[in-house]
Tab-separated table of C-alpha atoms in Angstrom:
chain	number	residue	atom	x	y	z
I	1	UNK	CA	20.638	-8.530	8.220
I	2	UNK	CA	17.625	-9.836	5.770
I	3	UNK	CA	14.608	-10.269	7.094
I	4	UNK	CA	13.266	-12.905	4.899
I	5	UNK	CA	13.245	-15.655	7.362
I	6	UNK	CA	11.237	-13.561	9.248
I	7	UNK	CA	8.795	-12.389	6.670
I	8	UNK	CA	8.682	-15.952	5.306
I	9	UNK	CA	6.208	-16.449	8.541
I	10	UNK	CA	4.146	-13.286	7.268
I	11	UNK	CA	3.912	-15.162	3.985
I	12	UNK	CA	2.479	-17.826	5.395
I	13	UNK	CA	0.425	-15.572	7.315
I	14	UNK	CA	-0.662	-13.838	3.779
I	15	UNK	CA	-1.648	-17.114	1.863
I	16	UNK	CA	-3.166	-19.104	4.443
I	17	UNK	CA	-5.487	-16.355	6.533
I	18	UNK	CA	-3.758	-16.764	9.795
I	19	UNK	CA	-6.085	-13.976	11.704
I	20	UNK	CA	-4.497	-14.619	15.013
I	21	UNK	CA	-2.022	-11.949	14.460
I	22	UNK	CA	-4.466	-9.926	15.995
I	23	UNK	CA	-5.234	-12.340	18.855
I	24	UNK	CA	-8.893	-13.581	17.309
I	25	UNK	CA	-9.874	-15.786	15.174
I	26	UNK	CA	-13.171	-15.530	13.392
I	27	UNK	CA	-14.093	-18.817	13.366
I	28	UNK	CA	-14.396	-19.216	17.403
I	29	UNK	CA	-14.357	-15.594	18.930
I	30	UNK	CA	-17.319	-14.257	20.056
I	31	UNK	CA	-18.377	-10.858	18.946
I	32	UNK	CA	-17.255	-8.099	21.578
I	33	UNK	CA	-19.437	-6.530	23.903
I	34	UNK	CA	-17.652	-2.989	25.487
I	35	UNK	CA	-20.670	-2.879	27.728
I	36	UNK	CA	-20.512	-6.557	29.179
I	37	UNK	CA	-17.109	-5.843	30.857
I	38	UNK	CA	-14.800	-8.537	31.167
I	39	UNK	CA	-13.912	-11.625	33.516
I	40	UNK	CA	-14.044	-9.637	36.507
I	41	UNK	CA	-16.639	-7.151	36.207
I	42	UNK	CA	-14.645	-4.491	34.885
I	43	UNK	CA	-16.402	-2.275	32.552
I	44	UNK	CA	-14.930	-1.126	29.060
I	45	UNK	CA	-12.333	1.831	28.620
I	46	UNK	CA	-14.960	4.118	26.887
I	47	UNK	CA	-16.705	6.981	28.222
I	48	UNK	CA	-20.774	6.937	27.798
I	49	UNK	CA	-22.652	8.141	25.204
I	50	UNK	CA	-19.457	5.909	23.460
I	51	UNK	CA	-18.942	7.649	19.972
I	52	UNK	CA	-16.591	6.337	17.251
I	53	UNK	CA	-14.159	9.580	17.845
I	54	UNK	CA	-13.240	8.298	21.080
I	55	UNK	CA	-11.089	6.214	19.193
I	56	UNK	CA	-7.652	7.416	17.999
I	57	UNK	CA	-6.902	6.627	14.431
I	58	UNK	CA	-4.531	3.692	14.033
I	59	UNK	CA	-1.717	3.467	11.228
I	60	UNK	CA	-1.814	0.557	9.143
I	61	UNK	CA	0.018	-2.726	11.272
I	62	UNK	CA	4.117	-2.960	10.801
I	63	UNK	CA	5.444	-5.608	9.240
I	64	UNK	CA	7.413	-7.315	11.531
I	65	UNK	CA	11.601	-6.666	11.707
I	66	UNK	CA	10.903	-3.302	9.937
I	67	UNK	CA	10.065	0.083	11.925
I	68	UNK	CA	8.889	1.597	8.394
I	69	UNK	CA	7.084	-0.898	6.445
I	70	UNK	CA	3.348	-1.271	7.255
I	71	UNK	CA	0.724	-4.588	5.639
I	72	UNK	CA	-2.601	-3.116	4.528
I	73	UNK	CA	-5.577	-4.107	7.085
I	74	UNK	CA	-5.950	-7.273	6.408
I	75	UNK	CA	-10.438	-8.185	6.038
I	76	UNK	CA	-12.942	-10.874	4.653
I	77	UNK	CA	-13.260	-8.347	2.134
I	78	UNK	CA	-9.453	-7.682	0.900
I	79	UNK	CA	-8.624	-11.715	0.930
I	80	UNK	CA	-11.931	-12.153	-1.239
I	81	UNK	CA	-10.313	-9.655	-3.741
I	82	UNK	CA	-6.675	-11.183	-3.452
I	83	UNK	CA	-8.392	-14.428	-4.357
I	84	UNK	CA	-9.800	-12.895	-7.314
I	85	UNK	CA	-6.546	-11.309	-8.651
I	86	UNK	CA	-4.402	-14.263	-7.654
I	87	UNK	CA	-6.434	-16.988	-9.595
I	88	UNK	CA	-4.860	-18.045	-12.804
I	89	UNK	CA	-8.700	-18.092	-14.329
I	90	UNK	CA	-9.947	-14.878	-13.556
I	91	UNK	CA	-10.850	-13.465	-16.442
I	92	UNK	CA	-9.920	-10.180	-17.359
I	93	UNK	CA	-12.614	-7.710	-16.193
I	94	UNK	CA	-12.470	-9.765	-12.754
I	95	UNK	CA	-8.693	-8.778	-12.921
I	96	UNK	CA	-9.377	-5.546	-13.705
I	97	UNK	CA	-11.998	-5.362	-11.262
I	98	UNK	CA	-10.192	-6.419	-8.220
I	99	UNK	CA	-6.969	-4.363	-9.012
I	100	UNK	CA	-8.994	-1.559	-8.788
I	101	UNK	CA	-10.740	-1.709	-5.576
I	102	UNK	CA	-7.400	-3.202	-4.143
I	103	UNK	CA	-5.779	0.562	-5.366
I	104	UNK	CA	-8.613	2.372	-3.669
I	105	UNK	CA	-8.073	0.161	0.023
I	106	UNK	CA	-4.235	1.016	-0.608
I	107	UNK	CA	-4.522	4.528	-1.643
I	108	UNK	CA	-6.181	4.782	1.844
I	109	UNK	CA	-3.756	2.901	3.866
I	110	UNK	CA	-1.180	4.875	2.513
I	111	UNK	CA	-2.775	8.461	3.209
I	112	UNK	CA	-2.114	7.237	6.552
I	113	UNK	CA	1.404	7.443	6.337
I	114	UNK	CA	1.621	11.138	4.976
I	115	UNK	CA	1.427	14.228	7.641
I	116	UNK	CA	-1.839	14.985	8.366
I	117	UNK	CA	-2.881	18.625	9.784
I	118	UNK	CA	-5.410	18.830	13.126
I	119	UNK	CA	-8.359	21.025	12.369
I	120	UNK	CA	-11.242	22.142	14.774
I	121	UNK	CA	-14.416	22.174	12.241
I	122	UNK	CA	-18.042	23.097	13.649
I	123	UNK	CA	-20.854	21.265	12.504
I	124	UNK	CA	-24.583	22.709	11.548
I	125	UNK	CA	-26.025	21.193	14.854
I	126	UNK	CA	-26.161	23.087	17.995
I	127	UNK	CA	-22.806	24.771	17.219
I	128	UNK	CA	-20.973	21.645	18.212
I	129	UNK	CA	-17.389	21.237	17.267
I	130	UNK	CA	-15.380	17.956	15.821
I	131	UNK	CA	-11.905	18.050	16.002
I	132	UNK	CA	-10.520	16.244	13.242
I	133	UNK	CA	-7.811	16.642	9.963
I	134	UNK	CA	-6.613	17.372	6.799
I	135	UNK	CA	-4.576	15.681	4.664
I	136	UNK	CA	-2.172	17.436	2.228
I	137	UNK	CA	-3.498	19.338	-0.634
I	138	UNK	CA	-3.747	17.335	-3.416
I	139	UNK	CA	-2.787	19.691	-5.699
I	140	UNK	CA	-0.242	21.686	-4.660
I	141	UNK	CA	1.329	19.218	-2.222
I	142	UNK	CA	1.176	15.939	-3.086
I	143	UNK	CA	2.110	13.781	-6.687
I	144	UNK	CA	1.776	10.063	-7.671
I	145	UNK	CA	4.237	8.770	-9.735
I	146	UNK	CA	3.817	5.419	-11.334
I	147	UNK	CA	6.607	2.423	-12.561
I	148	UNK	CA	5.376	2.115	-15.972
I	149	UNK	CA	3.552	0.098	-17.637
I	150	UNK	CA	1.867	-2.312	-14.533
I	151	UNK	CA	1.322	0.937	-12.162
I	152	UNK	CA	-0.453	2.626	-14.869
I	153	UNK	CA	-3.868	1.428	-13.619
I	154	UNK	CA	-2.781	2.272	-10.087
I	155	UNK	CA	-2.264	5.663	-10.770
I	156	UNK	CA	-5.742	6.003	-12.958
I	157	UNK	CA	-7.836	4.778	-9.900
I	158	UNK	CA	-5.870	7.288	-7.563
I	159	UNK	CA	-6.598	9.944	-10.321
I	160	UNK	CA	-10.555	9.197	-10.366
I	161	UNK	CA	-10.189	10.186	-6.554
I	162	UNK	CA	-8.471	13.675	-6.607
I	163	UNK	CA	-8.332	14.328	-10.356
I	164	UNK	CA	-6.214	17.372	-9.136
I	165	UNK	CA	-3.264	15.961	-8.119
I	166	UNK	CA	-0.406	15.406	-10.817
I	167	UNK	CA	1.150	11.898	-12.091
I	168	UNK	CA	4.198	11.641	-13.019
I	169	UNK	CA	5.593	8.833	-14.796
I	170	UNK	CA	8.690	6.436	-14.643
I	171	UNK	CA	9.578	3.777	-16.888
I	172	UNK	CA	11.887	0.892	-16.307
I	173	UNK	CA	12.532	-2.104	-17.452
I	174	UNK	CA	13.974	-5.193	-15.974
I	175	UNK	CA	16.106	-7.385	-18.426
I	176	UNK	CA	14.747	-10.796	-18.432
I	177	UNK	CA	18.169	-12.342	-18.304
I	178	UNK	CA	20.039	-10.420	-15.907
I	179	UNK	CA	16.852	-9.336	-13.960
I	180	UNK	CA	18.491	-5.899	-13.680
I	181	UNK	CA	16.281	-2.538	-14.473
I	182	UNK	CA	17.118	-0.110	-16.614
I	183	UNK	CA	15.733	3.649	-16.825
I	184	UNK	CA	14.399	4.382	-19.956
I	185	UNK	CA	12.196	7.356	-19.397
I	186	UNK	CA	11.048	10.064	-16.540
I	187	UNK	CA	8.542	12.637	-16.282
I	188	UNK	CA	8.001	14.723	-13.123
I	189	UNK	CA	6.362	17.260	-12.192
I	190	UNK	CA	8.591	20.822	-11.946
I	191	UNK	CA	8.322	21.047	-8.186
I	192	UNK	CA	8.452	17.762	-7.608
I	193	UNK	CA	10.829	18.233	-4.644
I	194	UNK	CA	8.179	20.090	-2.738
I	195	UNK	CA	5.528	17.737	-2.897
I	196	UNK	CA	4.690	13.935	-0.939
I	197	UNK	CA	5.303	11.220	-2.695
I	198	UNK	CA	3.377	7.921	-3.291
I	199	UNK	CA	4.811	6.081	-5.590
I	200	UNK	CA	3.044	3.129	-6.674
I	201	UNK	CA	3.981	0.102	-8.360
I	202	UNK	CA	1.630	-3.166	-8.166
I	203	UNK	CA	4.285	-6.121	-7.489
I	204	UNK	CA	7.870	-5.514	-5.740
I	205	UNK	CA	9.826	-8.834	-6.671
I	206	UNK	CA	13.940	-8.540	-6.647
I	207	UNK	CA	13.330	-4.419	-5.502
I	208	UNK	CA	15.843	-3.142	-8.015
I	209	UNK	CA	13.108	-1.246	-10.514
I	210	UNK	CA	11.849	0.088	-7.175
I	211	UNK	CA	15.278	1.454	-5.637
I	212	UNK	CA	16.029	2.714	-9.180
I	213	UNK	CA	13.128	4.225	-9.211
I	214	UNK	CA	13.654	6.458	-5.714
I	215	UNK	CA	16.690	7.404	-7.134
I	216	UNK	CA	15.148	8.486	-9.830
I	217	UNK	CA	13.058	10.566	-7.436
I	218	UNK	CA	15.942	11.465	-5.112
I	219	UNK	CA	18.240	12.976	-8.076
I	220	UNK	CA	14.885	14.841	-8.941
I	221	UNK	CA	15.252	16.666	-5.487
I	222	UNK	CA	12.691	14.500	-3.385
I	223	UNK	CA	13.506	13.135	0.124
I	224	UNK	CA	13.403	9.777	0.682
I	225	UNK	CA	10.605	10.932	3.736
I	226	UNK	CA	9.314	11.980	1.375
I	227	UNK	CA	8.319	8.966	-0.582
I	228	UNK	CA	5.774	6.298	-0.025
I	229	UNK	CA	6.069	3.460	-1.630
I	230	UNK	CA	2.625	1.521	-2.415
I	231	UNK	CA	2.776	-2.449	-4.213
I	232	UNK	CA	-0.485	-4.770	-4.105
I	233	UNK	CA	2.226	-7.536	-3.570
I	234	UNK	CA	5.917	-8.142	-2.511
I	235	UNK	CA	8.594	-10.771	-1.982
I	236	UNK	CA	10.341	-10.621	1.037
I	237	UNK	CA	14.100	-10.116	-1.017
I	238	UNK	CA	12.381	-7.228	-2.272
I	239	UNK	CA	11.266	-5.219	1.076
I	240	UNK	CA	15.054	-6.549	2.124
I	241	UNK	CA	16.101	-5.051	-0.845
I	242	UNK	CA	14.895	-1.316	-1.598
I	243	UNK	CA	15.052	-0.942	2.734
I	244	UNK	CA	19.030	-1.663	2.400
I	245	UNK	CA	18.977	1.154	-0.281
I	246	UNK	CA	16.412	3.560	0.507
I	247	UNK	CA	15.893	2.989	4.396
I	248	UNK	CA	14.250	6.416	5.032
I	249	UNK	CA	11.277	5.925	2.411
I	250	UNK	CA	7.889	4.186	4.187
I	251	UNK	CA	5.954	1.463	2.590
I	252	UNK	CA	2.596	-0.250	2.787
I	253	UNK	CA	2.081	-3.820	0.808
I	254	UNK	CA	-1.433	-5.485	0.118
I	255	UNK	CA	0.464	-8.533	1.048
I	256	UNK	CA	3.557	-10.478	1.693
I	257	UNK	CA	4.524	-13.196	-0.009
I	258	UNK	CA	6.646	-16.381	0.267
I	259	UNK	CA	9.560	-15.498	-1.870
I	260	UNK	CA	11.326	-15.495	-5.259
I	261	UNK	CA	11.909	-18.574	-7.606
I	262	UNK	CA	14.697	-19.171	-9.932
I	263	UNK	CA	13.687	-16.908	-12.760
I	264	UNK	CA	13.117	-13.913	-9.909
I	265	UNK	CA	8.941	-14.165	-9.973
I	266	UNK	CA	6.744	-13.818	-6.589
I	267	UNK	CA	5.442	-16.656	-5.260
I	268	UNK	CA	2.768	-17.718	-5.058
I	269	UNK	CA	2.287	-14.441	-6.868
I	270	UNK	CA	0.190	-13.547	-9.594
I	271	UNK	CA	1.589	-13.633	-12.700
I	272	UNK	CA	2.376	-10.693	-14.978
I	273	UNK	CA	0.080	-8.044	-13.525
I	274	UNK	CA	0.695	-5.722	-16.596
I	275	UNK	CA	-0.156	-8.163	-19.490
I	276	UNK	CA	-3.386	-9.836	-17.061
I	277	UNK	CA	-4.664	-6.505	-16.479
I	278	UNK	CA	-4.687	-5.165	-19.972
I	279	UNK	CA	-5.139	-8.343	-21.944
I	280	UNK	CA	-1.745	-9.349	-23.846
I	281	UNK	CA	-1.032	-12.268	-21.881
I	282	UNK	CA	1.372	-14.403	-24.463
């Protein structure tokens, strides 16, 4: 069944800053005090001295109707640098700009979603220990692949990070008519099939470039478990869309929009994110 009805809500949730979907709003909550207790007295959960470990560390929220496809966190911060990416007069470095902090907060959500490893360290004071994790090796166990040309820039920013870790590259087209893709290119790394997947791809409109682009991955050997899939924005027909196909990949989305129009563009969207972010805008 599609979920678009249901994700329709999240749009609205997206475009208009709807914070209550985690039961505060900023404009009347009051900041919160662990050590104040609540209503009746009751002090907080923590255990004194409180330290920031104490906390377990929290995957990034579902979107609802799907067990498998997660929302980035949404802050002040990230709706400050939607509104810079989303406005048709941003100019081009402010484009640029945002896009690339965006792929940073992303790239971070979605290490989330890849197994992590528990690991006892010790730390130079007093011999105290900090258990903690690792995430997979960049080199040897993970790989970005990018939808060419728009993911591009994605894939750059997560290179600047771990310079180590190999890109591989996919490149298909969607006809402007027909609005169906087309593969006209792939290059993967050799052991591919061994590695974690994120593939990225900044806007996820009808979902067919995306679902051609796991099987891309799958006939290379890959899992779709494997895979996650990483867009700054997507339509709701979309998520519908490459889950129906692919529902074993997982997926984390800057944000959700509204829907398609007629000619198969996000709204409200953000125009052509290739041609904005490297200046050929017709």
């Amino acid at each position: 069944a599609s979920h678009a009805k249901t994700l329709t809500a999240v749009a609205g949730f997206a475009a208009v800053g709807a914070y209550t979907v985690r039961g505060r709003d900023p404009a009347h909550a009051e900041p919160l005090n662990p050590q104040a207790g609540n209503s009746s007295g009751t002090k907080g959960w923590f255990s004194k001295p409180w330290s920031s470990y104490q906390a377990v560390p929290a995957l990034p929220d579902l979107v609802p109707g799907y067990d498998r496809v997660h929302i980035m966190r949404r802050s002040f911060y990230s709706v400050s640098l939607f509104t810079q990416l989303r406005d048709k007069e941003s100019s081009k470095s402010n484009f640029v700009d945002a896009s690339r902090k965006l792929t940073v907060m992303l790239f971070n959500e979605a290490m989330s979603l890849v197994p992590h490893k528990p690991r006892t360290v010790t730390t130079p004071v007093d011999g105290a220990s900090y258990v903690g994790m690792d995430i997979p090796n960049p080199e040897t166990e993970l790989c970005i692949v990018s939808i060419l040309r728009g993911a591009d820039c994605m894939a750059d920013e997560i290179s600047r990070l771990y310079p180590e870790v190999p890109i591989g590259k996919i490149l298909i087209q969607r006809d402007e008519e027909t609005a169906e893709p087309k593969l006209f290119f792939s290059k993967l790394p050799s052991d591919i099939e061994k590695r974690r997947i994120v593939l990225v791809d900044p806007m996820l409109a009808t979902g067919g470039t995306a679902s051609t682009a796991v099987e891309v991955l799958r006939e290379a050997g890959v899992y779709e478990q494997s895979i996650v899939y990483v867009s700054m924005v997507a339509a709701p027909e979309g998520i519908d869309e490459l889950m129906k196909t692919h529902p074993q990949i997982r997926m984390i989305c800057g944000e959700v929009d509204r829907s398609l129009n007629s000619r198969k563009y996000i709204v409200p969207g953000l125009g052509d994110f290739g041609d904005r972010f490297y200046g050929t805008v017709p």
